[in-house]
Amino acid sequence: MRKMLDYLHDGGDLKQLNTDELNLLCAEIRSFLVESVSKTGGHLASNLGVVEVTVAIHKVFDLPTDKLIFDVGHQSYVHKLLTGRADGFTGLRQLGGISGFPKRSESEYDAFDTGHASTSVSAALGMVRARDLSGGKHKIIALFGDGALTGGEIYEALNDAGNIRTPLILILNDNAMSISRNVGAMSKHLRSIRINRYYVRSKLRISDMLDKLPMGESIKYGLERIKRFLRARLIPLTLFEDLGFKYLGPINGHSINDLVTCLEYAKKHKKPTIVHICTQKGRGFAPAEKNPSAFHGIGNFDEKTGKFRQSTENYSSQFGETLIRLAEENDKIVAITCAMPEGTGLVEFSKKYKNRFFDVGIAEEHGVTLAAGMAAAGYTPVIPLYSTFLQRAFDQTLHDVCLQDLHVVLPVDRAGIVGADGETHQGVYDLTYLSCMPNMTVLAPSSFAQLDEMLAYAVNIH
């Protein structure tokens, strides 16, 4: 028997499938992802978590006429499978193969190239304004995770988007994770939101029934005003409603029925709408469910046991071990991470020195200026960042650190060629943009031994 994926040549093919068939398709997609990524490596846990919502988006909307923008984009594998690119997964993230991120040059279904977090709402709003200027009627959808809400750019975009009076659909995928578990006040706010999904489903069905009545729109308008009046006095609003959005959720992000029903409702709404879905990162593959951070961006592994086939010894782990030794002798050393303790080797440091470890979320600009503030107050902050992410804090590094000649140590991880993740993640610009800054010294170790010596020098001597 042929698999269902063999019949999907573009996003429109699954519109003919019923709910049972869509659930079978979701199960098949998960099996495909585990089998494929176990051979090529890639981003697994995030994609396993968005299977149903991606299927529901393709079911409800008319892509590529409607535009879907991903935040970060490493969770776009399911989207690629649904748009006829299954055969390309044998070369995923390899030279000549398909990208692990959305690529406009790869498919008309990829509306915007992404690789960094918190950008989707800005891009989507730009497309909304271009659509309105052109007199278009198509829908613009942005899919972003709760991890994106730890970054500053998305709040600038939400603040702007809340003022428009035309359709924009934002889907918040709430899995309590970015790469590592999310931190901060926004994460706590999302956990506090509790609306029964059966209430949401009943509300959507009542709306559909009223649409069929002669005075349905007027009745709906009156009920909505009464509901807003009562809610404003009895129930605190969510942040999104305060910003001017229609809020729907939380929705079970693994229920095709709930998702399709909710997205159909959002599709009819004529103002900015946020659909809040709750999902499980790594869903359907036990090792990834148990340890989603380990299965975020991975090399090849045994698809039955989940055991990795590559050594865990690398520059990041060596850096972490050396920093712990230095911190034992120097109590002024503090470590700052931007939502990446695992990726930058700080897990053990965070356990041993809890009071000297700070996770600021996906907020590199804030992280670097936080480090500057701590340095100005007499501490020695060490803030390891992926080279491609340090780019986001160019101004803060120059203005807040270098111009004040503050003692901040910036270990640059993933420097140089990072082939698998493509140009959005290449660390090839750091030597150029750091070397032009005043009071900046750049050291480039070429061995573990040099890394140990240079880190000790940077922290204690320079």
GROMACS .gro file of N, CA and C in nm, residues 293-426:
model
  402
  293SER      N    1   1.529   1.911   2.462
  293SER     CA    2   1.645   1.996   2.435
  293SER      C    3   1.753   1.920   2.360
  294ALA      N    4   1.774   1.794   2.398
  294ALA     CA    5   1.878   1.713   2.334
  294ALA      C    6   1.843   1.683   2.189
  295PHE      N    7   1.713   1.682   2.156
  295PHE     CA    8   1.669   1.652   2.021
  295PHE      C    9   1.626   1.777   1.946
  296HIS      N   10   1.678   1.891   1.988
  296HIS     CA   11   1.647   2.014   1.915
  296HIS      C   12   1.721   2.015   1.782
  297GLY      N   13   1.851   2.040   1.786
  297GLY     CA   14   1.933   2.031   1.666
  297GLY      C   15   2.035   1.921   1.688
  298ILE      N   16   2.027   1.814   1.610
  298ILE     CA   17   2.105   1.694   1.639
  298ILE      C   18   2.173   1.640   1.514
  299GLY      N   19   2.273   1.553   1.539
  299GLY     CA   20   2.332   1.476   1.431
  299GLY      C   21   2.253   1.347   1.414
  300ASN      N   22   2.311   1.250   1.347
  300ASN     CA   23   2.236   1.126   1.327
  300ASN      C   24   2.229   1.046   1.457
  301PHE      N   25   2.128   0.960   1.466
  301PHE     CA   26   2.103   0.884   1.588
  301PHE      C   27   2.032   0.754   1.553
  302ASP      N   28   2.024   0.664   1.650
  302ASP     CA   29   1.953   0.538   1.632
  302ASP      C   30   1.804   0.564   1.649
  303GLU      N   31   1.726   0.543   1.543
  303GLU     CA   32   1.584   0.579   1.548
  303GLU      C   33   1.503   0.492   1.644
  304LYS      N   34   1.555   0.377   1.683
  304LYS     CA   35   1.483   0.290   1.777
  304LYS      C   36   1.511   0.328   1.922
  305THR      N   37   1.638   0.360   1.952
  305THR     CA   38   1.675   0.388   2.091
  305THR      C   39   1.690   0.537   2.120
  306GLY      N   40   1.713   0.616   2.015
  306GLY     CA   41   1.738   0.758   2.033
  306GLY      C   42   1.880   0.791   2.073
  307LYS      N   43   1.969   0.691   2.076
  307LYS     CA   44   2.107   0.715   2.115
  307LYS      C   45   2.183   0.782   2.001
  308PHE      N   46   2.266   0.882   2.039
  308PHE     CA   47   2.341   0.956   1.938
  308PHE      C   48   2.463   0.877   1.892
  309ARG      N   49   2.499   0.899   1.766
  309ARG     CA   50   2.613   0.827   1.710
  309ARG      C   51   2.737   0.915   1.701
  310GLN      N   52   2.736   1.031   1.765
  310GLN     CA   53   2.851   1.120   1.757
  310GLN      C   54   2.902   1.153   1.896
  311SER      N   55   3.028   1.191   1.904
  311SER     CA   56   3.090   1.227   2.031
  311SER      C   57   3.031   1.357   2.084
  312THR      N   58   3.018   1.365   2.216
  312THR     CA   59   2.966   1.488   2.278
  312THR      C   60   3.079   1.583   2.317
  313GLU      N   61   3.206   1.542   2.295
  313GLU     CA   62   3.320   1.627   2.327
  313GLU      C   63   3.340   1.729   2.217
  314ASN      N   64   3.334   1.856   2.250
  314ASN     CA   65   3.350   1.962   2.151
  314ASN      C   66   3.395   2.089   2.221
  315TYR      N   67   3.413   2.194   2.145
  315TYR     CA   68   3.460   2.320   2.203
  315TYR      C   69   3.363   2.374   2.308
  316SER      N   70   3.233   2.356   2.286
  316SER     CA   71   3.134   2.408   2.381
  316SER      C   72   3.147   2.340   2.517
  317SER      N   73   3.158   2.207   2.516
  317SER     CA   74   3.170   2.134   2.643
  317SER      C   75   3.303   2.166   2.711
  318GLN      N   76   3.410   2.179   2.632
  318GLN     CA   77   3.540   2.215   2.689
  318GLN      C   78   3.536   2.353   2.752
  319PHE      N   79   3.470   2.446   2.684
  319PHE     CA   80   3.454   2.581   2.739
  319PHE      C   81   3.383   2.576   2.874
  320GLY      N   82   3.273   2.499   2.882
  320GLY     CA   83   3.197   2.491   3.006
  320GLY      C   84   3.278   2.436   3.121
  321GLU      N   85   3.358   2.332   3.095
  321GLU     CA   86   3.441   2.273   3.201
  321GLU      C   87   3.547   2.373   3.249
  322THR      N   88   3.607   2.443   3.155
  322THR     CA   89   3.711   2.540   3.192
  322THR      C   90   3.652   2.656   3.271
  323LEU      N   91   3.534   2.702   3.233
  323LEU     CA   92   3.473   2.814   3.304
  323LEU      C   93   3.440   2.776   3.448
  324ILE      N   94   3.399   2.652   3.471
  324ILE     CA   95   3.371   2.607   3.607
  324ILE      C   96   3.498   2.613   3.691
  325ARG      N   97   3.610   2.567   3.634
  325ARG     CA   98   3.737   2.570   3.708
  325ARG      C   99   3.777   2.714   3.741
  326LEU      N  100   3.759   2.803   3.646
  326LEU     CA  101   3.793   2.943   3.670
  326LEU      C  102   3.702   3.006   3.775
  327ALA      N  103   3.573   2.969   3.772
  327ALA     CA  104   3.477   3.026   3.867
  327ALA      C  105   3.502   2.979   4.009
  328GLU      N  106   3.566   2.863   4.024
  328GLU     CA  107   3.599   2.814   4.159
  328GLU      C  108   3.700   2.905   4.227
  329GLU      N  109   3.787   2.967   4.145
  329GLU     CA  110   3.893   3.051   4.199
  329GLU      C  111   3.858   3.199   4.196
  330ASN      N  112   3.756   3.236   4.119
  330ASN     CA  113   3.720   3.377   4.103
  330ASN      C  114   3.570   3.393   4.122
  331ASP      N  115   3.530   3.444   4.238
  331ASP     CA  116   3.387   3.452   4.268
  331ASP      C  117   3.319   3.571   4.201
  332LYS      N  118   3.391   3.649   4.122
  332LYS     CA  119   3.332   3.759   4.047
  332LYS      C  120   3.283   3.715   3.908
  333ILE      N  121   3.317   3.593   3.869
  333ILE     CA  122   3.275   3.544   3.739
  333ILE      C  123   3.126   3.508   3.743
  334VAL      N  124   3.050   3.560   3.648
  334VAL     CA  125   2.910   3.524   3.631
  334VAL      C  126   2.889   3.481   3.486
  335ALA      N  127   2.792   3.396   3.463
  335ALA     CA  128   2.764   3.348   3.327
  335ALA      C  129   2.623   3.389   3.287
  336ILE      N  130   2.611   3.434   3.163
  336ILE     CA  131   2.482   3.475   3.107
  336ILE      C  132   2.456   3.395   2.981
  337THR      N  133   2.336   3.344   2.966
  337THR     CA  134   2.299   3.275   2.843
  337THR      C  135   2.171   3.335   2.786
  338CYS      N  136   2.159   3.326   2.656
  338CYS     CA  137   2.037   3.372   2.587
  338CYS      C  138   1.959   3.250   2.541
  339ALA      N  139   1.903   3.178   2.638
  339ALA     CA  140   1.817   3.061   2.614
  339ALA      C  141   1.893   2.941   2.559
  340MET      N  142   2.027   2.937   2.576
  340MET     CA  143   2.104   2.828   2.518
  340MET      C  144   2.209   2.770   2.614
  341PRO      N  145   2.170   2.729   2.735
  341PRO     CA  146   2.270   2.669   2.825
  341PRO      C  147   2.329   2.540   2.769
  342GLU      N  148   2.244   2.459   2.701
  342GLU     CA  149   2.296   2.335   2.644
  342GLU      C  150   2.389   2.363   2.527
  343GLY      N  151   2.344   2.449   2.436
  343GLY     CA  152   2.420   2.474   2.314
  343GLY      C  153   2.555   2.540   2.337
  344THR      N  154   2.570   2.611   2.449
  344THR     CA  155   2.696   2.681   2.474
  344THR      C  156   2.775   2.623   2.591
  345GLY      N  157   2.736   2.505   2.639
  345GLY     CA  158   2.815   2.435   2.739
  345GLY      C  159   2.800   2.485   2.881
  346LEU      N  160   2.689   2.548   2.916
  346LEU     CA  161   2.673   2.607   3.049
  346LEU      C  162   2.583   2.527   3.143
  347VAL      N  163   2.542   2.408   3.105
  347VAL     CA  164   2.449   2.332   3.189
  347VAL      C  165   2.509   2.303   3.326
  348GLU      N  166   2.631   2.250   3.330
  348GLU     CA  167   2.691   2.216   3.458
  348GLU      C  168   2.721   2.340   3.541
  349PHE      N  169   2.761   2.449   3.475
  349PHE     CA  170   2.783   2.575   3.547
  349PHE      C  171   2.653   2.620   3.612
  350SER      N  172   2.541   2.608   3.539
  350SER     CA  173   2.413   2.653   3.593
  350SER      C  174   2.371   2.573   3.716
  351LYS      N  175   2.416   2.448   3.724
  351LYS     CA  176   2.383   2.364   3.840
  351LYS      C  177   2.474   2.396   3.959
  352LYS      N  178   2.601   2.417   3.930
  352LYS     CA  179   2.698   2.438   4.038
  352LYS      C  180   2.692   2.579   4.094
  353TYR      N  181   2.664   2.677   4.006
  353TYR     CA  182   2.663   2.817   4.049
  353TYR      C  183   2.529   2.881   4.012
  354LYS      N  184   2.424   2.835   4.075
  354LYS     CA  185   2.290   2.884   4.042
  354LYS      C  186   2.277   3.034   4.059
  355ASN      N  187   2.339   3.088   4.164
  355ASN     CA  188   2.325   3.231   4.191
  355ASN      C  189   2.410   3.318   4.099
  356ARG      N  190   2.499   3.254   4.024
  356ARG     CA  191   2.587   3.329   3.934
  356ARG      C  192   2.556   3.298   3.787
  357PHE      N  193   2.441   3.242   3.763
  357PHE     CA  194   2.399   3.204   3.627
  357PHE      C  195   2.268   3.272   3.595
  358PHE      N  196   2.259   3.334   3.477
  358PHE     CA  197   2.140   3.410   3.439
  358PHE      C  198   2.099   3.375   3.295
  359ASP      N  199   1.976   3.327   3.281
  359ASP     CA  200   1.920   3.297   3.149
  359ASP      C  201   1.818   3.406   3.116
  360VAL      N  202   1.847   3.485   3.012
  360VAL     CA  203   1.762   3.600   2.979
  360VAL      C  204   1.663   3.570   2.867
  361GLY      N  205   1.662   3.445   2.814
  361GLY     CA  206   1.576   3.413   2.702
  361GLY      C  207   1.642   3.455   2.570
  362ILE      N  208   1.563   3.446   2.462
  362ILE     CA  209   1.618   3.479   2.330
  362ILE      C  210   1.625   3.631   2.317
  363ALA      N  211   1.721   3.690   2.386
  363ALA     CA  212   1.728   3.836   2.396
  363ALA      C  213   1.874   3.878   2.402
  364GLU      N  214   1.943   3.863   2.287
  364GLU     CA  215   2.086   3.891   2.284
  364GLU      C  216   2.119   4.037   2.314
  365GLU      N  217   2.035   4.128   2.265
  365GLU     CA  218   2.060   4.270   2.291
  365GLU      C  219   2.056   4.298   2.441
  366HIS      N  220   1.952   4.248   2.506
  366HIS     CA  221   1.940   4.266   2.651
  366HIS      C  222   2.055   4.196   2.723
  367GLY      N  223   2.088   4.075   2.678
  367GLY     CA  224   2.193   3.997   2.745
  367GLY      C  225   2.327   4.069   2.746
  368VAL      N  226   2.364   4.130   2.634
  368VAL     CA  227   2.494   4.198   2.626
  368VAL      C  228   2.495   4.324   2.712
  369THR      N  229   2.385   4.400   2.711
  369THR     CA  230   2.382   4.520   2.795
  369THR      C  231   2.371   4.484   2.943
  370LEU      N  232   2.302   4.375   2.974
  370LEU     CA  233   2.302   4.323   3.112
  370LEU      C  234   2.444   4.294   3.156
  371ALA      N  235   2.521   4.230   3.067
  371ALA     CA  236   2.661   4.200   3.098
  371ALA      C  237   2.739   4.329   3.122
  372ALA      N  238   2.711   4.431   3.039
  372ALA     CA  239   2.780   4.560   3.056
  372ALA      C  240   2.748   4.620   3.192
  373GLY      N  241   2.621   4.612   3.233
  373GLY     CA  242   2.583   4.664   3.364
  373GLY      C  243   2.652   4.592   3.478
  374MET      N  244   2.663   4.460   3.467
  374MET     CA  245   2.730   4.383   3.573
  374MET      C  246   2.879   4.414   3.575
  375ALA      N  247   2.938   4.433   3.454
  375ALA     CA  248   3.080   4.467   3.449
  375ALA      C  249   3.105   4.604   3.511
  376ALA      N  250   3.015   4.699   3.485
  376ALA     CA  251   3.030   4.833   3.543
  376ALA      C  252   3.019   4.830   3.695
  377ALA      N  253   2.952   4.726   3.746
  377ALA     CA  254   2.934   4.713   3.890
  377ALA      C  255   3.041   4.623   3.954
  378GLY      N  256   3.142   4.584   3.875
  378GLY     CA  257   3.256   4.514   3.934
  378GLY      C  258   3.263   4.365   3.913
  379TYR      N  259   3.168   4.307   3.839
  379TYR     CA  260   3.172   4.163   3.812
  379TYR      C  261   3.233   4.136   3.675
  380THR      N  262   3.265   4.010   3.651
  380THR     CA  263   3.323   3.969   3.524
  380THR      C  264   3.224   3.879   3.452
  381PRO      N  265   3.136   3.934   3.370
  381PRO     CA  266   3.035   3.853   3.302
  381PRO      C  267   3.094   3.782   3.179
  382VAL      N  268   3.057   3.656   3.165
  382VAL     CA  269   3.094   3.575   3.049
  382VAL      C  270   2.964   3.538   2.980
  383ILE      N  271   2.948   3.581   2.854
  383ILE     CA  272   2.821   3.560   2.784
  383ILE      C  273   2.848   3.491   2.650
  384PRO      N  274   2.849   3.358   2.648
  384PRO     CA  275   2.872   3.287   2.522
  384PRO      C  276   2.751   3.295   2.430
  385LEU      N  277   2.775   3.328   2.304
  385LEU     CA  278   2.668   3.341   2.205
  385LEU      C  279   2.712   3.276   2.075
  386TYR      N  280   2.617   3.215   2.005
  386TYR     CA  281   2.646   3.171   1.870
  386TYR      C  282   2.684   3.293   1.787
  387SER      N  283   2.782   3.276   1.701
  387SER     CA  284   2.828   3.388   1.618
  387SER      C  285   2.712   3.457   1.545
  388THR      N  286   2.626   3.379   1.485
  388THR     CA  287   2.515   3.436   1.408
  388THR      C  288   2.417   3.513   1.495
  389PHE      N  289   2.408   3.478   1.625
  389PHE     CA  290   2.317   3.547   1.714
  389PHE      C  291   2.382   3.671   1.777
  390LEU      N  292   2.514   3.669   1.790
  390LEU     CA  293   2.583   3.789   1.841
  390LEU      C  294   2.563   3.907   1.746
  391GLN      N  295   2.541   3.878   1.617
  391GLN     CA  296   2.513   3.984   1.520
  391GLN      C  297   2.398   4.073   1.566
  392ARG      N  298   2.301   4.013   1.635
  392ARG     CA  299   2.183   4.087   1.677
  392ARG      C  300   2.217   4.190   1.784
  393ALA      N  301   2.328   4.171   1.852
  393ALA     CA  302   2.367   4.263   1.959
  393ALA      C  303   2.487   4.348   1.918
  394PHE      N  304   2.500   4.373   1.788
  394PHE     CA  305   2.613   4.454   1.738
  394PHE      C  306   2.616   4.590   1.808
  395ASP      N  307   2.503   4.659   1.810
  395ASP     CA  308   2.501   4.794   1.868
  395ASP      C  309   2.533   4.792   2.017
  396GLN      N  310   2.475   4.695   2.089
  396GLN     CA  311   2.499   4.688   2.233
  396GLN      C  312   2.645   4.656   2.264
  397THR      N  313   2.706   4.570   2.181
  397THR     CA  314   2.847   4.537   2.201
  397THR      C  315   2.933   4.661   2.180
  398LEU      N  316   2.904   4.736   2.076
  398LEU     CA  317   2.980   4.858   2.046
  398LEU      C  318   2.951   4.969   2.147
  399HIS      N  319   2.823   5.001   2.163
  399HIS     CA  320   2.783   5.120   2.239
  399HIS      C  321   2.794   5.099   2.390
  400ASP      N  322   2.749   4.982   2.439
  400ASP     CA  323   2.739   4.963   2.584
  400ASP      C  324   2.863   4.897   2.646
  401VAL      N  325   2.934   4.817   2.565
  401VAL     CA  326   3.052   4.747   2.617
  401VAL      C  327   3.181   4.817   2.576
  402CYS      N  328   3.201   4.828   2.445
  402CYS     CA  329   3.332   4.873   2.396
  402CYS      C  330   3.359   5.021   2.423
  403LEU      N  331   3.261   5.107   2.400
  403LEU     CA  332   3.286   5.250   2.420
  403LEU      C  333   3.315   5.282   2.567
  404GLN      N  334   3.268   5.195   2.659
  404GLN     CA  335   3.299   5.215   2.801
  404GLN      C  336   3.420   5.133   2.845
  405ASP      N  337   3.477   5.056   2.752
  405ASP     CA  338   3.593   4.972   2.782
  405ASP      C  339   3.567   4.881   2.902
  406LEU      N  340   3.452   4.814   2.900
  406LEU     CA  341   3.413   4.728   3.011
  406LEU      C  342   3.464   4.586   2.991
  407HIS      N  343   3.490   4.521   3.105
  407HIS     CA  344   3.545   4.385   3.102
  407HIS      C  345   3.433   4.281   3.086
  408VAL      N  346   3.390   4.262   2.962
  408VAL     CA  347   3.291   4.160   2.927
  408VAL      C  348   3.357   4.058   2.837
  409VAL      N  349   3.340   3.930   2.868
  409VAL     CA  350   3.400   3.823   2.788
  409VAL      C  351   3.290   3.762   2.701
  410LEU      N  352   3.314   3.759   2.571
  410LEU     CA  353   3.214   3.712   2.473
  410LEU      C  354   3.267   3.589   2.400
  411PRO      N  355   3.256   3.470   2.458
  411PRO     CA  356   3.294   3.350   2.384
  411PRO      C  357   3.200   3.331   2.265
  412VAL      N  358   3.255   3.328   2.145
  412VAL     CA  359   3.175   3.321   2.024
  412VAL      C  360   3.168   3.175   1.978
  413ASP      N  361   3.052   3.113   1.998
  413ASP     CA  362   3.032   2.972   1.963
  413ASP      C  363   2.987   2.961   1.817
  414ARG      N  364   3.011   2.845   1.757
  414ARG     CA  365   2.971   2.818   1.617
  414ARG      C  366   3.028   2.923   1.523
  415ALA      N  367   3.151   2.967   1.549
  415ALA     CA  368   3.216   3.061   1.459
  415ALA      C  369   3.263   2.988   1.333
  416GLY      N  370   3.278   3.064   1.224
  416GLY     CA  371   3.324   3.004   1.100
  416GLY      C  372   3.211   2.941   1.020
  417ILE      N  373   3.247   2.848   0.934
  417ILE     CA  374   3.150   2.784   0.846
  417ILE      C  375   3.061   2.689   0.926
  418VAL      N  376   2.930   2.711   0.920
  418VAL     CA  377   2.832   2.622   0.982
  418VAL      C  378   2.746   2.570   0.868
  419GLY      N  379   2.797   2.473   0.795
  419GLY     CA  380   2.739   2.435   0.667
  419GLY      C  381   2.595   2.389   0.672
  420ALA      N  382   2.561   2.302   0.767
  420ALA     CA  383   2.430   2.237   0.764
  420ALA      C  384   2.315   2.335   0.777
  421ASP      N  385   2.331   2.440   0.856
  421ASP     CA  386   2.219   2.532   0.880
  421ASP      C  387   2.210   2.646   0.779
  422GLY      N  388   2.303   2.653   0.685
  422GLY     CA  389   2.290   2.751   0.578
  422GLY      C  390   2.333   2.891   0.617
  423GLU      N  391   2.309   2.986   0.525
  423GLU     CA  392   2.367   3.119   0.540
  423GLU      C  393   2.313   3.198   0.658
  424THR      N  394   2.192   3.171   0.705
  424THR     CA  395   2.140   3.247   0.819
  424THR      C  396   2.213   3.213   0.948
  425HIS      N  397   2.287   3.102   0.948
  425HIS     CA  398   2.358   3.061   1.069
  425HIS      C  399   2.510   3.061   1.052
  426GLN      N  400   2.561   3.110   0.939
  426GLN     CA  401   2.705   3.110   0.919
  426GLN      C  402   2.773   3.209   1.014
   0.00000   0.00000   0.00000
